[in-house]
XYZ file of C-alpha atoms in Angstrom:
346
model
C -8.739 6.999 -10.980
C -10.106 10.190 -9.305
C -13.399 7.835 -8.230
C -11.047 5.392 -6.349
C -8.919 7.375 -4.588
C -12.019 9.514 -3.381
C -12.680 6.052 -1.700
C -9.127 5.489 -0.591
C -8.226 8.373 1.172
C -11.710 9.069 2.791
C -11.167 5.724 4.692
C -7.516 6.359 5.072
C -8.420 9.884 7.217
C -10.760 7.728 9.215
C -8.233 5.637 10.175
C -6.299 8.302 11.413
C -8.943 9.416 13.816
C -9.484 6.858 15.478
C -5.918 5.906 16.557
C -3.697 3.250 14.824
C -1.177 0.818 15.641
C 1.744 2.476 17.338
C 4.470 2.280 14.128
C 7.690 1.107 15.132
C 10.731 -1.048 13.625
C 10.806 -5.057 13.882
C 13.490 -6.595 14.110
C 13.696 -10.624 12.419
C 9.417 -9.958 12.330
C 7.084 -13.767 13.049
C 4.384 -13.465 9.679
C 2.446 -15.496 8.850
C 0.212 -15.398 5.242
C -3.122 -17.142 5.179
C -3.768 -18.723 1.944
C -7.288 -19.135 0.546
C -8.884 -22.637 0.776
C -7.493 -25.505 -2.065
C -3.798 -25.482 -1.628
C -1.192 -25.351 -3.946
C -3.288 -26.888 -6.253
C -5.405 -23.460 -6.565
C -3.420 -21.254 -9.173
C -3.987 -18.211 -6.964
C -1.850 -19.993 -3.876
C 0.487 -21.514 -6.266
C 1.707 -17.808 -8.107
C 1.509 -16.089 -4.206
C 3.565 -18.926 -2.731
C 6.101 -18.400 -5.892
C 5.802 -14.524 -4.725
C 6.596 -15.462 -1.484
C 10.041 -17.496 -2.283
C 11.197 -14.190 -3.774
C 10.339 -12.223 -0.784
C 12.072 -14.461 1.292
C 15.260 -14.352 -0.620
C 15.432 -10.467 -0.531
C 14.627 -10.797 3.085
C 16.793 -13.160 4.328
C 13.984 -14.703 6.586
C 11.605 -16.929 6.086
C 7.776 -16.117 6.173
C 5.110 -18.818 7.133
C 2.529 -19.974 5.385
C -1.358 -20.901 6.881
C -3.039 -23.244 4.857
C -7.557 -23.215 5.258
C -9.498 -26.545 4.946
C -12.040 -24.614 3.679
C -13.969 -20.989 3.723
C -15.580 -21.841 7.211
C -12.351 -22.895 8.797
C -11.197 -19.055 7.511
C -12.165 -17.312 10.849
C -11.409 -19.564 13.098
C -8.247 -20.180 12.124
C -6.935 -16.613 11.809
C -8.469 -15.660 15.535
C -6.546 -18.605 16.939
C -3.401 -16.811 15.122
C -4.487 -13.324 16.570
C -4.795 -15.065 20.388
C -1.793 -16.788 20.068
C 0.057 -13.650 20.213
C 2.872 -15.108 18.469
C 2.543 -12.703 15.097
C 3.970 -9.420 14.033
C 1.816 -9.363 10.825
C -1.397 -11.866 9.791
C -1.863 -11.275 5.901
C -4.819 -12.088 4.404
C -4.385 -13.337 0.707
C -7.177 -12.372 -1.145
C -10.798 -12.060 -1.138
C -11.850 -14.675 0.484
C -9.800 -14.719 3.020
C -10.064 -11.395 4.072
C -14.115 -11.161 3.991
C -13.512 -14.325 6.949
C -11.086 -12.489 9.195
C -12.717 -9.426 9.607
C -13.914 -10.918 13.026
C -10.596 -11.572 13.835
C -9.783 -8.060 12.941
C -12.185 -6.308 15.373
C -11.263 -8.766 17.743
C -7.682 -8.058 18.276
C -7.064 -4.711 17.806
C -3.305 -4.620 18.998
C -2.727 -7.051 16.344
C -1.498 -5.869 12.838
C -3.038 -7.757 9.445
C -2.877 -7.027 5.853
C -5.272 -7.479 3.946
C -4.055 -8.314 -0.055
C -6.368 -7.842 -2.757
C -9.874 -6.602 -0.378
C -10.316 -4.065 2.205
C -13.194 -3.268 4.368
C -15.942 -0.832 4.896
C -14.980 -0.263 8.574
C -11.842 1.689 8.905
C -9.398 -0.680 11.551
C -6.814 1.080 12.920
C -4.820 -1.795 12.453
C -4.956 -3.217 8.857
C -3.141 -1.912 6.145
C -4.714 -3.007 2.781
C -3.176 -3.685 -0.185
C -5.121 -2.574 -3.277
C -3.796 -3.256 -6.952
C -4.182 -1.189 -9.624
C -5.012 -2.998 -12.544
C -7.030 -0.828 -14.585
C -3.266 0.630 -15.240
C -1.808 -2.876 -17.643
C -5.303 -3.467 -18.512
C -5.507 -0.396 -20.461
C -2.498 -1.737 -22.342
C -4.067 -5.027 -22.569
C -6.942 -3.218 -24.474
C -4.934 -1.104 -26.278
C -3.121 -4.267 -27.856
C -6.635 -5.648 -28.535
C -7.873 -3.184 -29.773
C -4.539 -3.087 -31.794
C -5.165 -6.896 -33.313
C -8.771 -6.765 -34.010
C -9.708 -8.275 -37.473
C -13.518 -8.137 -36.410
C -13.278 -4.291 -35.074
C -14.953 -6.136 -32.141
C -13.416 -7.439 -28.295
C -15.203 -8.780 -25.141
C -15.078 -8.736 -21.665
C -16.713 -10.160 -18.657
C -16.275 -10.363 -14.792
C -17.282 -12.405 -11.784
C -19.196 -10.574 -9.781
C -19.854 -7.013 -9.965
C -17.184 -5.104 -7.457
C -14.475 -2.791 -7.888
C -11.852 -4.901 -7.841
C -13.389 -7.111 -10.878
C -14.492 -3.743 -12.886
C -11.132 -1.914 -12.203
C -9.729 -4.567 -14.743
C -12.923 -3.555 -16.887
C -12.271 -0.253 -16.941
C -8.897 -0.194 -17.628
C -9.470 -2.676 -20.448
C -12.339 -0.617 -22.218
C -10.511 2.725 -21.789
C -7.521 1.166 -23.867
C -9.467 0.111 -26.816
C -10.983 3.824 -26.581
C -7.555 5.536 -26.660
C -6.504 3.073 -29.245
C -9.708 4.159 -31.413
C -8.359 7.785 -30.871
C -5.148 7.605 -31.452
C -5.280 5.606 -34.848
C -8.663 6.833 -36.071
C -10.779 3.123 -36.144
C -13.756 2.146 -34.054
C -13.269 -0.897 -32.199
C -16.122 -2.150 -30.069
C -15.764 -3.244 -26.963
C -18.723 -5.772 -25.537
C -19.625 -6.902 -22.051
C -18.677 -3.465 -20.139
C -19.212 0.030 -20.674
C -16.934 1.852 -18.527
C -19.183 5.314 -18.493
C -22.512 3.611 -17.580
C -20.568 0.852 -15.292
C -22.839 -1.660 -17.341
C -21.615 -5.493 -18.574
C -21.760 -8.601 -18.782
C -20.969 -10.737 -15.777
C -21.812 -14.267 -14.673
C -22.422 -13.818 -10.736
C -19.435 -16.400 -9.446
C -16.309 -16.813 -9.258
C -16.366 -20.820 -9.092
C -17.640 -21.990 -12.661
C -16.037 -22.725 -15.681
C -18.834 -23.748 -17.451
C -19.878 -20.047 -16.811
C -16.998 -18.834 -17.869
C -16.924 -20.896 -21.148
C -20.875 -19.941 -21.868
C -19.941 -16.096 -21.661
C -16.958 -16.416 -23.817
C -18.795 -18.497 -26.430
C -21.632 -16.011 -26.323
C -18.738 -12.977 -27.001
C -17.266 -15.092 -29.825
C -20.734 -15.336 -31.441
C -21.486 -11.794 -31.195
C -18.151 -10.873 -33.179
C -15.299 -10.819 -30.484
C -11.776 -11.973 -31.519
C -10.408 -11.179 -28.171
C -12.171 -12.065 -24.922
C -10.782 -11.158 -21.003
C -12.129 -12.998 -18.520
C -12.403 -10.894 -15.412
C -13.677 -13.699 -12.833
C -10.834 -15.836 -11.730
C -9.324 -19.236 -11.685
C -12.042 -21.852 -12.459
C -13.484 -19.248 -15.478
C -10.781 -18.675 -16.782
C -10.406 -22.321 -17.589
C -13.531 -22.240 -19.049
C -12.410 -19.057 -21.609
C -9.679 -21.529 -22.294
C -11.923 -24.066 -23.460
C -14.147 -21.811 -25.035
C -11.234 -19.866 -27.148
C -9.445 -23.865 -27.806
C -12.863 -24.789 -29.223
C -13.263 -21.623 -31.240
C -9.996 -21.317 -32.696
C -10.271 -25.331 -34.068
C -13.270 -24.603 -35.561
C -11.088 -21.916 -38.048
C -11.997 -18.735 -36.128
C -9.015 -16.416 -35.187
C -9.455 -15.883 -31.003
C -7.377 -14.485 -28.697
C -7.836 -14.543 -24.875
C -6.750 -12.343 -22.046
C -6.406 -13.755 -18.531
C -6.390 -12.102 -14.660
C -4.166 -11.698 -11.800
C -1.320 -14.279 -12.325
C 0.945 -15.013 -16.030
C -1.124 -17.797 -16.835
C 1.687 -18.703 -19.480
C 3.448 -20.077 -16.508
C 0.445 -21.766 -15.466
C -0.796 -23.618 -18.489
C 1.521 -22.912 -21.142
C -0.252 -22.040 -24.623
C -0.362 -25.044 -26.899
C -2.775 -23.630 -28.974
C -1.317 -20.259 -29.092
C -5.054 -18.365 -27.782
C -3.357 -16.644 -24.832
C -2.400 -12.736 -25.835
C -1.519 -11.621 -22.486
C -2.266 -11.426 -18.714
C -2.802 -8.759 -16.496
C -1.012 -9.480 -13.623
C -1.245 -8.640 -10.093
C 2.051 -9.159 -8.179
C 0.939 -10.464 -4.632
C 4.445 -11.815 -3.275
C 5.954 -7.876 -3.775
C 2.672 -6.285 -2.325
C 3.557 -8.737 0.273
C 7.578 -7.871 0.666
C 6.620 -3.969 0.901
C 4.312 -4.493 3.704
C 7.275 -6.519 5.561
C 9.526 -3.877 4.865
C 7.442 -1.010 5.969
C 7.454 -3.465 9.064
C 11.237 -3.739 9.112
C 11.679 0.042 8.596
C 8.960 0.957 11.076
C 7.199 3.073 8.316
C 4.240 0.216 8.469
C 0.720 2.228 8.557
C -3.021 0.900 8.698
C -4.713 2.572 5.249
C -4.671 1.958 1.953
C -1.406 0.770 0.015
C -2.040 1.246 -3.868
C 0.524 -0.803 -5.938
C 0.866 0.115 -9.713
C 3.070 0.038 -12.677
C 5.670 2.318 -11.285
C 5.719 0.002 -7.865
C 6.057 -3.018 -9.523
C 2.777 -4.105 -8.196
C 0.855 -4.624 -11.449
C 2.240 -5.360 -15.051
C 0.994 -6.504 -18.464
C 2.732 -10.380 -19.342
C 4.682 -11.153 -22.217
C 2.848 -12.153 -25.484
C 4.510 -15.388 -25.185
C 3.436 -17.592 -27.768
C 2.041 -14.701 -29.626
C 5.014 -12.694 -29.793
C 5.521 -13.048 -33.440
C 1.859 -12.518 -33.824
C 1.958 -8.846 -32.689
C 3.365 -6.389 -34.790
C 6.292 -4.830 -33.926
C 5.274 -1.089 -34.048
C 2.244 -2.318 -31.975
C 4.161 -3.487 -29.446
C 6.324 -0.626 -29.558
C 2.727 2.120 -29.030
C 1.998 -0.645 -25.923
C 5.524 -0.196 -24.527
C 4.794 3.896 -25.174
C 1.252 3.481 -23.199
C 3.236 2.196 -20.168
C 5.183 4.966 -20.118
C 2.685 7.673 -20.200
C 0.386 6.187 -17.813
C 3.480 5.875 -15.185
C 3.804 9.289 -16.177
C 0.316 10.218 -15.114
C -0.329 11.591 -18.484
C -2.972 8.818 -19.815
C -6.157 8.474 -17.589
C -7.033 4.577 -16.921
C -10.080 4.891 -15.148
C -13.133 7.113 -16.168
């Protein structure tokens, strides 16, 4: 945790110095949220969009929504938003989105963005980034695995290596530790070690066959519970991967990012343990209320368990799978790490 925030608030006092946005309150605000390329038929859109509704209902007001063609037609289309004038806030959803409107962001400078789920090197003194922390219900995550492991052995493995991929990491490995110290056992955890920042990850974001070849290779090596840390299209591919497994007599459970993929895909084949989720539409809603209020600020806006921001799904499916007094130590996790007395990052 301490390693992160060293980042956020050294970019945060930059901001400061070089002048920000005048703050002030909005009445009835005009935003607009640029959605990343593929529609509603990319599961990303689909759970922001469902965000959204909700933040329109508390609002009262309805927010628009920018749909891309495709990752060129990114930066083009948010500086025609900027020069249009017509915008009290331009949100970025997500990665790749926000790497393409940096331009814009430079550009414009009178103009306020958010940027949800990414931030940039440069310090703008008028973007306010959004930053989840999920290392926070991905410890819990691994503490349940950790929890359920017949093998003594769970897996993990990202995209690409970046914070926001080995936050989940870390978060996920430190669980299984605190698990191992708590009850005494020594559960392995392959693919990431959180103290060396070494793993296993397969360089995209974009592949499912990728994602189903590292799964497969964790379930061969002795895994019964594998988190894919890389996204939609991988994810599918752990899917397959843990489907395949679990037919073939092999007890496998998987553990999915940023969205409840239970509401997604459902869980036929009962394989999906949890998600760890990250709750876009209310990082969304606070930034148009800090707009509303006239509190809104260009920096660094950490959302976390005790926001609301991040959270560890239901078992679902698996409900009656997990023990009772396990679920009970998970439930007792949450509450010390909203305390601040459990460290989730090393």
């Amino acid at each position: 945790m301490r390693r992160l925030l060293i980042v956020f608030v050294a970019l945060a006092l930059a901001i400061g110095m070089v002048g920000a946005v005048p703050a002030s309150a909005v009445e009835n605000p005009a935003v607009v949220v640029v959605f990343e390329p593929g529609g509603m038929d990319n599961p990303f859109n689909a759970l922001i969009n469902d965000g959204l509704d909700d933040a329109e209902m508390e609002l009262g007001f309805d927010i628009s929504r920018w749909f891309t063609a495709d990752d060129p037609g990114i930066a083009p289309d948010v500086t025609a938003l900027a020069a249009s004038g017509d915008w009290d806030l331009i949100v970025g959803a997500g990665f790749r989105v926000v790497l393409e409107m940096e331009g814009a962001v430079a550009a414009y400078p009178d103009q306020r963005f958010t940027a949800v789920d990414a931030g940039y090197e440069t310090a703008y003194p008028n973007v306010s980034a959004v930053f989840f922390l999920t290392n926070e219900p991905a410890f819990m995550a691994g503490y349940a695995a950790a929890g359920l492991s017949a093998t003594g052995v769970v897996g993990v493995y990202g995209g690409i290596q970046f914070p926001g991929v080995t936050i989940f990491m870390d978060g996920y490995a430190l669980g299984v530790e605190y698990y191992n110290a708590r009850h005494g056992t020594d559960v392995q955890v392959l693919g990431w070690d959180p103290h060396l920042q070494e793993g296993l990850f397969i360089n995209t974001f974009a592949s499912s066959r990728l994602g189903r070849f590292a799964t497969m290779q964790l379930f061969r090596d002795g895994a019964d519970t594998v988190f894919s840390v890389a996204g939609a299209l991988p994810a599918l591919g752990t899917l397959e991967a843990a489907e395949f497994w679990k037919e073939r007599g092999h007890d496998v459970r998987v553990i999915l990012p940023d969205v409840d993929w239970f509401e997604i895909v459902g869980d036929p084949n009962e394989i999906l343990l949890t998600s760890v989720i990250k709750d876009f539409g209310l990082g969304i809603l606070h930034q148009i209320e800090a707009l509303l209020d006239g509190t809104w600020a260009p920096g660094f806006v950490l959302e976390d368990l005790a926001s609301g921001g991040v959270a560890m799904a239901p078992y679902h499916a698996l409900a009656d799978d997990v023990p009772r007094s396990l679920q009970r130590e998970v439930r007792m996790v949450q509450r010390g790490i909203i305390r601040g007395l459990i460290p989730t990052l090393p």
